[in-house]
């Protein structure tokens, strides 16, 4: 049981780290892009990444309370 939880948490942490990198890259790109349509597209991608981060964070929080 403990090993499974440890592996799950490690996987969650890896996913969150990758998503945070994507989030940072998107913020950086948004600072460089001047075209409004391109900024909207980047903003949509950013919102999706942030949604995934929130989902994983919520799942991790739920696992801790079980």
mmCIF file of C-alpha atoms in Angstrom:
data_model
loop_
_atom_site.group_PDB
_atom_site.id
_atom_site.type_symbol
_atom_site.label_atom_id
_atom_site.label_comp_id
_atom_site.label_asym_id
_atom_site.label_seq_id
_atom_site.Cartn_x
_atom_site.Cartn_y
_atom_site.Cartn_z
ATOM 1 C CA UNK A 1 0.000 0.000 0.000
ATOM 2 C CA UNK A 2 2.713 2.475 1.012
ATOM 3 C CA UNK A 3 4.807 1.693 -2.087
ATOM 4 C CA UNK A 4 1.810 2.262 -4.362
ATOM 5 C CA UNK A 5 1.117 5.620 -2.708
ATOM 6 C CA UNK A 6 4.773 6.580 -3.034
ATOM 7 C CA UNK A 7 4.825 5.709 -6.747
ATOM 8 C CA UNK A 8 1.533 7.558 -7.314
ATOM 9 C CA UNK A 9 2.874 10.640 -5.548
ATOM 10 C CA UNK A 10 6.118 10.493 -7.528
ATOM 11 C CA UNK A 11 4.143 10.274 -10.785
ATOM 12 C CA UNK A 12 1.932 13.188 -9.713
ATOM 13 C CA UNK A 13 4.999 15.239 -8.804
ATOM 14 C CA UNK A 14 6.601 14.525 -12.185
ATOM 15 C CA UNK A 15 3.414 15.508 -14.025
ATOM 16 C CA UNK A 16 3.152 18.712 -12.002
ATOM 17 C CA UNK A 17 6.793 19.568 -12.690
ATOM 18 C CA UNK A 18 6.285 19.099 -16.443
ATOM 19 C CA UNK A 19 3.098 21.177 -16.387
ATOM 20 C CA UNK A 20 4.815 23.954 -14.427
ATOM 21 C CA UNK A 21 7.554 24.060 -17.070
ATOM 22 C CA UNK A 22 4.879 24.333 -19.780
ATOM 23 C CA UNK A 23 3.181 27.077 -17.780
ATOM 24 C CA UNK A 24 6.451 29.030 -17.465
ATOM 25 C CA UNK A 25 7.143 28.676 -21.202
ATOM 26 C CA UNK A 26 3.642 29.897 -22.062
ATOM 27 C CA UNK A 27 3.975 32.936 -19.782
ATOM 28 C CA UNK A 28 7.315 33.726 -21.416
ATOM 29 C CA UNK A 29 5.851 33.409 -24.923
ATOM 30 C CA UNK A 30 2.892 35.619 -23.998
ATOM 31 C CA UNK A 31 5.333 38.327 -22.967
ATOM 32 C CA UNK A 32 6.999 38.191 -26.381
ATOM 33 C CA UNK A 33 3.946 37.912 -28.654
ATOM 34 C CA UNK A 34 2.307 41.128 -29.842
ATOM 35 C CA UNK A 35 -0.398 39.633 -32.089
ATOM 36 C CA UNK A 36 -3.696 39.549 -30.177
ATOM 37 C CA UNK A 37 -4.966 36.322 -31.777
ATOM 38 C CA UNK A 38 -1.716 34.538 -30.949
ATOM 39 C CA UNK A 39 -1.917 35.827 -27.362
ATOM 40 C CA UNK A 40 -5.483 34.501 -27.083
ATOM 41 C CA UNK A 41 -4.316 31.097 -28.300
ATOM 42 C CA UNK A 42 -1.457 31.079 -25.783
ATOM 43 C CA UNK A 43 -3.848 32.183 -23.045
ATOM 44 C CA UNK A 44 -6.168 29.275 -23.864
ATOM 45 C CA UNK A 45 -3.230 26.846 -23.696
ATOM 46 C CA UNK A 46 -2.154 28.417 -20.413
ATOM 47 C CA UNK A 47 -5.631 27.972 -18.937
ATOM 48 C CA UNK A 48 -5.628 24.301 -19.974
ATOM 49 C CA UNK A 49 -2.247 23.717 -18.328
ATOM 50 C CA UNK A 50 -3.388 25.490 -15.160
ATOM 51 C CA UNK A 51 -6.562 23.396 -15.140
ATOM 52 C CA UNK A 52 -4.502 20.206 -15.337
ATOM 53 C CA UNK A 53 -2.275 21.428 -12.507
ATOM 54 C CA UNK A 54 -5.328 22.160 -10.359
ATOM 55 C CA UNK A 55 -6.770 18.720 -11.125
ATOM 56 C CA UNK A 56 -3.580 16.911 -10.137
ATOM 57 C CA UNK A 57 -3.213 19.064 -7.030
ATOM 58 C CA UNK A 58 -6.801 18.270 -6.041
ATOM 59 C CA UNK A 59 -6.237 14.551 -6.563
ATOM 60 C CA UNK A 60 -3.072 14.664 -4.456
ATOM 61 C CA UNK A 61 -4.933 16.526 -1.723
ATOM 62 C CA UNK A 62 -7.749 13.942 -1.825
ATOM 63 C CA UNK A 63 -5.249 11.075 -1.555
ATOM 64 C CA UNK A 64 -3.706 12.630 1.558
ATOM 65 C CA UNK A 65 -7.086 12.812 3.286
ATOM 66 C CA UNK A 66 -7.980 9.179 2.538
#
